[in-house]
Tab-separated table of C-alpha atoms in Angstrom:
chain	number	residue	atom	x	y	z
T	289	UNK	CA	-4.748	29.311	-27.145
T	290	UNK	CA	-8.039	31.149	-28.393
T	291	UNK	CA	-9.826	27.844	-27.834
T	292	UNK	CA	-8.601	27.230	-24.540
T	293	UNK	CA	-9.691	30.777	-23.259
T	294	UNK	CA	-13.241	30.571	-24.668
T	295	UNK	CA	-13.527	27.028	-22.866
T	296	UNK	CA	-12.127	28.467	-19.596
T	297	UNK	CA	-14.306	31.633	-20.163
T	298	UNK	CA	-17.017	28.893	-20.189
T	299	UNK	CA	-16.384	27.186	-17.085
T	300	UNK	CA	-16.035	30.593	-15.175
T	301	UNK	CA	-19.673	31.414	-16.678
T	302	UNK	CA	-21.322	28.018	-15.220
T	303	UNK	CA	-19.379	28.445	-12.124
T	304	UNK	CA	-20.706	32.446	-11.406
T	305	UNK	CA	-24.317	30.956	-12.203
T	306	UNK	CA	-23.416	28.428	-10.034
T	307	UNK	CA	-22.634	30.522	-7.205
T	308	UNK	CA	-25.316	33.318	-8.180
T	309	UNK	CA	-28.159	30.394	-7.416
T	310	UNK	CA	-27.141	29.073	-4.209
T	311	UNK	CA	-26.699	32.527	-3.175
T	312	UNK	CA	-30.078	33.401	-3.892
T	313	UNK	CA	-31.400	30.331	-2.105
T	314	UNK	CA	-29.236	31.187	0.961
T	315	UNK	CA	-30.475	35.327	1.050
T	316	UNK	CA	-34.211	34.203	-0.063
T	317	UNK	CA	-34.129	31.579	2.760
T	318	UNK	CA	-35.130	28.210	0.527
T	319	UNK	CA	-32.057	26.319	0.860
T	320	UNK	CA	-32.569	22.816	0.907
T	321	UNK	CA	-30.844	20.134	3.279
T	322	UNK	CA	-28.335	19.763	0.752
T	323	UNK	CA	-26.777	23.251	0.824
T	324	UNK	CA	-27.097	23.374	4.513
T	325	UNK	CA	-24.935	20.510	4.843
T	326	UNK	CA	-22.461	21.773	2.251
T	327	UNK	CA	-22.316	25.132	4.064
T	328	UNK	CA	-22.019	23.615	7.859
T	329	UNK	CA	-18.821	21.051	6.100
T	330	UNK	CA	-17.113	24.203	3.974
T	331	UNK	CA	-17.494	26.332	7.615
T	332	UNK	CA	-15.803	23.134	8.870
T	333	UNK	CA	-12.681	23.894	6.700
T	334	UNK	CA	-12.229	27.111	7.637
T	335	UNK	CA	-12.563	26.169	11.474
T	336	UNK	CA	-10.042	23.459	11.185
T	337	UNK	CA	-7.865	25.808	8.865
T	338	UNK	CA	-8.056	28.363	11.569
T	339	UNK	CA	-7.675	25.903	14.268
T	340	UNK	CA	-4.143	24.618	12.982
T	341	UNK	CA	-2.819	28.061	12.691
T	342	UNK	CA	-2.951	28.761	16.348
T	343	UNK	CA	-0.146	27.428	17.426
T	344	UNK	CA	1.869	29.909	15.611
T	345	UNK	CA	1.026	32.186	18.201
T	346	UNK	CA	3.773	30.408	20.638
T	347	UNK	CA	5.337	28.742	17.984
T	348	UNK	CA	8.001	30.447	15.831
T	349	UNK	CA	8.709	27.523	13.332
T	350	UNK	CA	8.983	23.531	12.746
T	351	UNK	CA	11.587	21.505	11.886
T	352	UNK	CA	11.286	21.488	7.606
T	353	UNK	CA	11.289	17.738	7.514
T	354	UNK	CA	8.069	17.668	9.793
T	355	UNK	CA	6.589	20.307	8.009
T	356	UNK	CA	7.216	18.840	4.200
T	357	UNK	CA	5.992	15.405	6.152
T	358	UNK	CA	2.255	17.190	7.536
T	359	UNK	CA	2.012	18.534	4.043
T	360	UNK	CA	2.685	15.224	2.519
T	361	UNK	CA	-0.243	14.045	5.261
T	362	UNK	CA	-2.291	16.526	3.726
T	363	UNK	CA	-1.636	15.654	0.349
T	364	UNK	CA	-2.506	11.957	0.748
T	365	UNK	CA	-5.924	12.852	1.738
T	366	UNK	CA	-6.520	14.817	-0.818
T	367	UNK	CA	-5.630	12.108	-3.132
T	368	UNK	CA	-7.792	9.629	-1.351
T	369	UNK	CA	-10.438	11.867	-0.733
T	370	UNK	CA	-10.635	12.646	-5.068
T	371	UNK	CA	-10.416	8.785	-5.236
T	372	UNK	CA	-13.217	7.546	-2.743
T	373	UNK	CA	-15.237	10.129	-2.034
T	374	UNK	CA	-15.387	12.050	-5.196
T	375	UNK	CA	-14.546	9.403	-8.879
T	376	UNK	CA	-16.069	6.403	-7.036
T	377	UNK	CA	-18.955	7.989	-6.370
T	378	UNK	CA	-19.250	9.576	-9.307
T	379	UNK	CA	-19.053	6.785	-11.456
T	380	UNK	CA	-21.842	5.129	-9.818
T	381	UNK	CA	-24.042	8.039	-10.235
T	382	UNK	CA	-23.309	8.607	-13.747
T	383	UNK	CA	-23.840	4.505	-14.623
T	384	UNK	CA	-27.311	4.281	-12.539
T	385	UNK	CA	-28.359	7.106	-14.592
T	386	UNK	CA	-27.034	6.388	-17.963
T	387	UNK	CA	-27.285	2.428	-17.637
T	388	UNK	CA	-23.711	1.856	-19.251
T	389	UNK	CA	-20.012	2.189	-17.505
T	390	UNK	CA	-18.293	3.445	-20.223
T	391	UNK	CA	-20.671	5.854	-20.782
T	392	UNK	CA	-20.235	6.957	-16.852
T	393	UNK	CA	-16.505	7.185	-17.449
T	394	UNK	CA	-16.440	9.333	-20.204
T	395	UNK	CA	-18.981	11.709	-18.370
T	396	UNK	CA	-16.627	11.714	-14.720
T	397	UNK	CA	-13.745	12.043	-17.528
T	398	UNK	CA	-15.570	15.521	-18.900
T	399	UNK	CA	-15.806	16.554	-15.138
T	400	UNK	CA	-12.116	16.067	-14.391
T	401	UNK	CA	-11.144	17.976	-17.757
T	402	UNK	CA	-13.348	20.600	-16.656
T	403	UNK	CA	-11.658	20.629	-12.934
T	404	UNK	CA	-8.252	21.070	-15.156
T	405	UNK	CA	-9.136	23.509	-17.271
T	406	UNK	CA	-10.454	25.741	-14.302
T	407	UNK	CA	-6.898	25.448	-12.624
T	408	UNK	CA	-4.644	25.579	-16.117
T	409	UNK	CA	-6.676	28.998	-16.341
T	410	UNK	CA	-6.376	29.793	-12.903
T	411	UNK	CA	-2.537	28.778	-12.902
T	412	UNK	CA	-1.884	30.569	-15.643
T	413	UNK	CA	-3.227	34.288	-14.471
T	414	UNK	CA	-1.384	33.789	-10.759
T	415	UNK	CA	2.421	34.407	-9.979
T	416	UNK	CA	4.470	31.869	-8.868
T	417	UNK	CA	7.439	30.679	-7.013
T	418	UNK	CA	9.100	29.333	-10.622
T	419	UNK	CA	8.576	33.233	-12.070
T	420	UNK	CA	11.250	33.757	-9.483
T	421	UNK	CA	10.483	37.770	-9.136
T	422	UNK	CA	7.098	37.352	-6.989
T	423	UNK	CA	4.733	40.141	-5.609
T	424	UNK	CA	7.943	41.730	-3.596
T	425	UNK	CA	10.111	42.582	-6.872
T	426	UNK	CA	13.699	41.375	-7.897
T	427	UNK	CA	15.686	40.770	-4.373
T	428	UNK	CA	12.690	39.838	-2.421
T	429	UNK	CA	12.271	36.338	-3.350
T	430	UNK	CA	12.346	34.870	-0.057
T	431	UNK	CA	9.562	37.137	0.658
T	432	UNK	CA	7.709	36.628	-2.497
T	433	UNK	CA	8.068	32.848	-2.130
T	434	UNK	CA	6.466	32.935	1.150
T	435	UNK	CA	3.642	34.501	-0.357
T	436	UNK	CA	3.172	32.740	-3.198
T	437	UNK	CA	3.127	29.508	-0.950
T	438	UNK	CA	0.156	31.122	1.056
T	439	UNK	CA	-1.549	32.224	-2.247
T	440	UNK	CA	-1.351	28.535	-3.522
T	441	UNK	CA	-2.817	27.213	-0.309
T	442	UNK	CA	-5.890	29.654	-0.091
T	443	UNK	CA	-6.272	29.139	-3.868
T	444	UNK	CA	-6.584	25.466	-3.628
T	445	UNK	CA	-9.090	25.612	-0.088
T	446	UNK	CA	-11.416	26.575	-3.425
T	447	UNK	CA	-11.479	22.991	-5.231
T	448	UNK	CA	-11.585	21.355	-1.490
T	449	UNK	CA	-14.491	23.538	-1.147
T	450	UNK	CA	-16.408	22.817	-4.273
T	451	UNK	CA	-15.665	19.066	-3.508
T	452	UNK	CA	-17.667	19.628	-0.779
T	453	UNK	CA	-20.004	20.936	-1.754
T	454	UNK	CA	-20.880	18.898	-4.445
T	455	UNK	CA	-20.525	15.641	-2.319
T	456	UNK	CA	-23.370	17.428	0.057
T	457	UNK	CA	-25.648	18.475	-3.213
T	458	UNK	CA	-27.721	15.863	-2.834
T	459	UNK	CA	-27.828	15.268	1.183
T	460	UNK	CA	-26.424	12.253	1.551
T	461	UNK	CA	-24.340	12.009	4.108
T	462	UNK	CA	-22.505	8.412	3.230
T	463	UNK	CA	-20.800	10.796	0.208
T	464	UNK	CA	-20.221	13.944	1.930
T	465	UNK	CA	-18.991	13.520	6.107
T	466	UNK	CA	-16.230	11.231	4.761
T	467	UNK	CA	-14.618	13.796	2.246
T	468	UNK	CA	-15.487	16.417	4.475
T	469	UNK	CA	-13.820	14.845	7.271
T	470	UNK	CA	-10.930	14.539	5.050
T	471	UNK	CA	-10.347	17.813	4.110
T	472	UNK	CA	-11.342	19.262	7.478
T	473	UNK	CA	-8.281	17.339	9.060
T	474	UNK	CA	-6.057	18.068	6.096
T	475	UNK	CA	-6.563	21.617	6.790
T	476	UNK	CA	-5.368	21.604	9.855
T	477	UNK	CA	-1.364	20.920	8.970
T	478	UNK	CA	-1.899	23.500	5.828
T	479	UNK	CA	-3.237	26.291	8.561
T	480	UNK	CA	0.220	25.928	10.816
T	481	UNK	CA	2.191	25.425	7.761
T	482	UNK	CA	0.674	29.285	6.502
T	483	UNK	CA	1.191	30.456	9.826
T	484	UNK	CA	4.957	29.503	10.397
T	485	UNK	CA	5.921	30.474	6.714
T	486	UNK	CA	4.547	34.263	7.426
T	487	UNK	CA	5.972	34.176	11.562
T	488	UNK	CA	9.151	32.507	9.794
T	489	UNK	CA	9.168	35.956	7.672
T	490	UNK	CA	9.349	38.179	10.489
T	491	UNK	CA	5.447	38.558	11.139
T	492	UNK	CA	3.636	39.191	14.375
T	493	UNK	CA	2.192	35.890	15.953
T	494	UNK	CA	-1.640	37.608	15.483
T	495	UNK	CA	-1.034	38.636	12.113
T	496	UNK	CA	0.213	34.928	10.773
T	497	UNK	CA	-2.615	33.324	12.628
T	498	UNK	CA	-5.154	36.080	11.126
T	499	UNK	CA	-3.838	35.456	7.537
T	500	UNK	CA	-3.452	31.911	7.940
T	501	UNK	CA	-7.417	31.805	9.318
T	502	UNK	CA	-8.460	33.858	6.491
T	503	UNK	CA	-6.854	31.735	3.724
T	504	UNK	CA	-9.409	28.817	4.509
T	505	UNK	CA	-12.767	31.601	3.558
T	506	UNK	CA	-12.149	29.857	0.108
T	507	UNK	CA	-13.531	27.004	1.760
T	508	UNK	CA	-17.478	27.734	2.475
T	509	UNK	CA	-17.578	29.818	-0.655
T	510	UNK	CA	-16.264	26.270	-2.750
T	511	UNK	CA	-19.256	24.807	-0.782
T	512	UNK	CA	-21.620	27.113	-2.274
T	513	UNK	CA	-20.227	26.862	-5.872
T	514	UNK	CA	-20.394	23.378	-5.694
T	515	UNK	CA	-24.224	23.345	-4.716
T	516	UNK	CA	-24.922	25.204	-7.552
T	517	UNK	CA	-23.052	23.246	-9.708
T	518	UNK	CA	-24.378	19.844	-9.113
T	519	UNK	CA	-28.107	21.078	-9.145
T	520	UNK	CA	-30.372	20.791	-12.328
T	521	UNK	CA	-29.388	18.716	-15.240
T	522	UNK	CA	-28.729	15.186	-13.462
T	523	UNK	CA	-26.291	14.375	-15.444
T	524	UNK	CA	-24.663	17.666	-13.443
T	525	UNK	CA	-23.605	15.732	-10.412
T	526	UNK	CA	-21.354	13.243	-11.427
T	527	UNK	CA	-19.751	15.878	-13.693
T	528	UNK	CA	-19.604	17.980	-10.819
T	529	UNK	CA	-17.604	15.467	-8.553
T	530	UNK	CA	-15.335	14.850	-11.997
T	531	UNK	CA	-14.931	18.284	-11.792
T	532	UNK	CA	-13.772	18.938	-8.058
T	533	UNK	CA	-11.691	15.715	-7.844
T	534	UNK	CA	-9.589	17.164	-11.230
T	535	UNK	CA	-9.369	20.227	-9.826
T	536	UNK	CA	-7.777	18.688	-6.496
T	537	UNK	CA	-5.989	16.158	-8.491
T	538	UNK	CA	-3.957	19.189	-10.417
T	539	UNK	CA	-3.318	20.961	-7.071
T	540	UNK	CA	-2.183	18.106	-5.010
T	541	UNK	CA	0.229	17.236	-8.221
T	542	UNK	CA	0.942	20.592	-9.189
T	543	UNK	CA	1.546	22.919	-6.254
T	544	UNK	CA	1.398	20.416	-2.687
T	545	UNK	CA	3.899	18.301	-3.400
T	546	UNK	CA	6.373	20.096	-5.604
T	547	UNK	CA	6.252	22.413	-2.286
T	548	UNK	CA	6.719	18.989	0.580
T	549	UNK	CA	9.912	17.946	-2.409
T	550	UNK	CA	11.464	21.618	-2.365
T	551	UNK	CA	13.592	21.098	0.464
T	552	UNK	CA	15.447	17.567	0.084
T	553	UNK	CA	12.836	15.942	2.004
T	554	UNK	CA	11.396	13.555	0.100
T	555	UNK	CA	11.597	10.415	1.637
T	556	UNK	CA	9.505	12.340	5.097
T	557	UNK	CA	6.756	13.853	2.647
T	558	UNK	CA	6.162	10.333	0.446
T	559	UNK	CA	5.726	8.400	3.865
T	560	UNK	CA	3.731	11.407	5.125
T	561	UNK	CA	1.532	10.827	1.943
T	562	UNK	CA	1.548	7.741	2.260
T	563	UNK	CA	-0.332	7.559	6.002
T	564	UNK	CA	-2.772	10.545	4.796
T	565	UNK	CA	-3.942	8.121	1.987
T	566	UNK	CA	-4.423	4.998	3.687
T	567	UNK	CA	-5.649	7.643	6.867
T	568	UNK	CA	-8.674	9.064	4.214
T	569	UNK	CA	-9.225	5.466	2.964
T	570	UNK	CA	-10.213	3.958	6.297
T	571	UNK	CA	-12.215	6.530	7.286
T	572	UNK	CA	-14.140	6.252	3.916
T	573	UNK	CA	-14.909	2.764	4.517
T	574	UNK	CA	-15.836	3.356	8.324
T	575	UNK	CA	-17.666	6.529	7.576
T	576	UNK	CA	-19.143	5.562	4.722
């Protein structure tokens, strides 16, 4: 347990310097086309995250099939978009650079574990649903599990961000408009899906849109951590896009679709996951 708190304690380190520098380009005005990209596509997220939260302010709720079947959607381009747009390109990176494939698997492989270890740590310092209690105290589950739902949302807009980010670090486009076309629409079901959960809770329409908006700022800040990450050491790139498709890979598995299997809805949510993936895959060949 030691062990695995030094290593986390590690990544959060790398990830602070990694924000810390793209900051400092941003303020100090010497950001390169690469973090300009990353921050226009994790603004993108946000937008779109906002954007699908406005019909909650004339809609009270969805039916909970369609809802577990837009978050399946969402959850199938997610999966894509770590397969495509984030391990496929980061294998070829890491074997151009080290000459030998095995040798770029086991460096994409040290990204993902890193991406894990960054949620297991994350995962294990936030409430959730399973704790059963929730921010709201003993009797308030229903409220607690409505917040808990938006926490998990906002906290995974960070990966989606990094992935971003990282697939912008080094300006090409044919790597980072297809993921970030990907997650932009993906964001769009998880923004109404906040939005109804908090108006489903007895919130005003402006406040569920407002909170809903504001879970997607995780977005553009990903963006900036995964600049930062994927600059210096070259060898930092492909780890970088191991890193962010782990990361997504434990979120989609770990929070999305537990949450789209809750309700006895299976069946909607796989078929829903099914279209988002084969949705993300065509626009990875066609975009890319």
């Amino acid at each position: 347990m030691l062990g695995l708190g030094v290593a986390l304690l590690g990544v959060l380190v790398l990830l602070a310097q990694s924000l810390a520098q793209s900051l400092a380009q941003v303020i100090g005005g010497t950001a390169g086309p690469g973090l300009r990209l990353a921050m226009l596509g994790g603004a993108a997220g946000f937008a779109t995250t906002a954007l699908g939260a406005l019909p909650a302010l004339v809609m009270r709720s969805l039916p909970q099939h369609w809802e577990d079947c837009l978050l399946g959607l969402a959850a199938g381009m997610m999966l894509a978009a770590s397969a495509f747009s984030l391990l496929l390109p980061g294998l070829d990176a890491a074997e151009q650079q080290l000459g030998h494939a095995g040798l770029a698997s086991g460096v994409v492989v040290l990204g993902m574990a890193l991406g894990v270890l960054l949620m297991l740590g994350l995962d294990a310092f936030t409430p959730h649903e399973h704790d059963k209690t929730g921010p709201c105290g003993p009797g308030h589950q229903q409220c607690g599990r409505i917040w808990l739902f938006v926490f998990a949302i906002a906290l995974h807009n960070l990966p989606e961000g990094m992935a971003i980010g990282v697939s912008f670090s080094q300006g090409d486009l044919s790597v980072g408009l297809p993921l970030t076309t990907a997650i932009a629409l993906q964001d769009i079901p998880e923004g109404l899906a906040v939005a109804l959960a908090l108006r489903g809770a007895g919130f005003a329409p402006g406040v569920a849109v407002l909170v809903a908006a504001a879970s997607g700022i995780l977005e553009p800040l990903g963006a900036l951590l995964g600049v930062g990450l994927s600059s210096g050491l070259a060898l930092a790139y492909p780890i970088g896009l191991g890193l962010a498709a782990g990361a997504m890979l434990f979120v989609v598995s770990h929070e999305v679709i537990p949450e789209t299997h809750r309700n006895g809805h299976q069946t909607a949510a796989t078929l829903g996951l099914m279209v988002g993936f084969a949705l993300m895959m065509v626009l990875d060949t066609s975009l890319g």
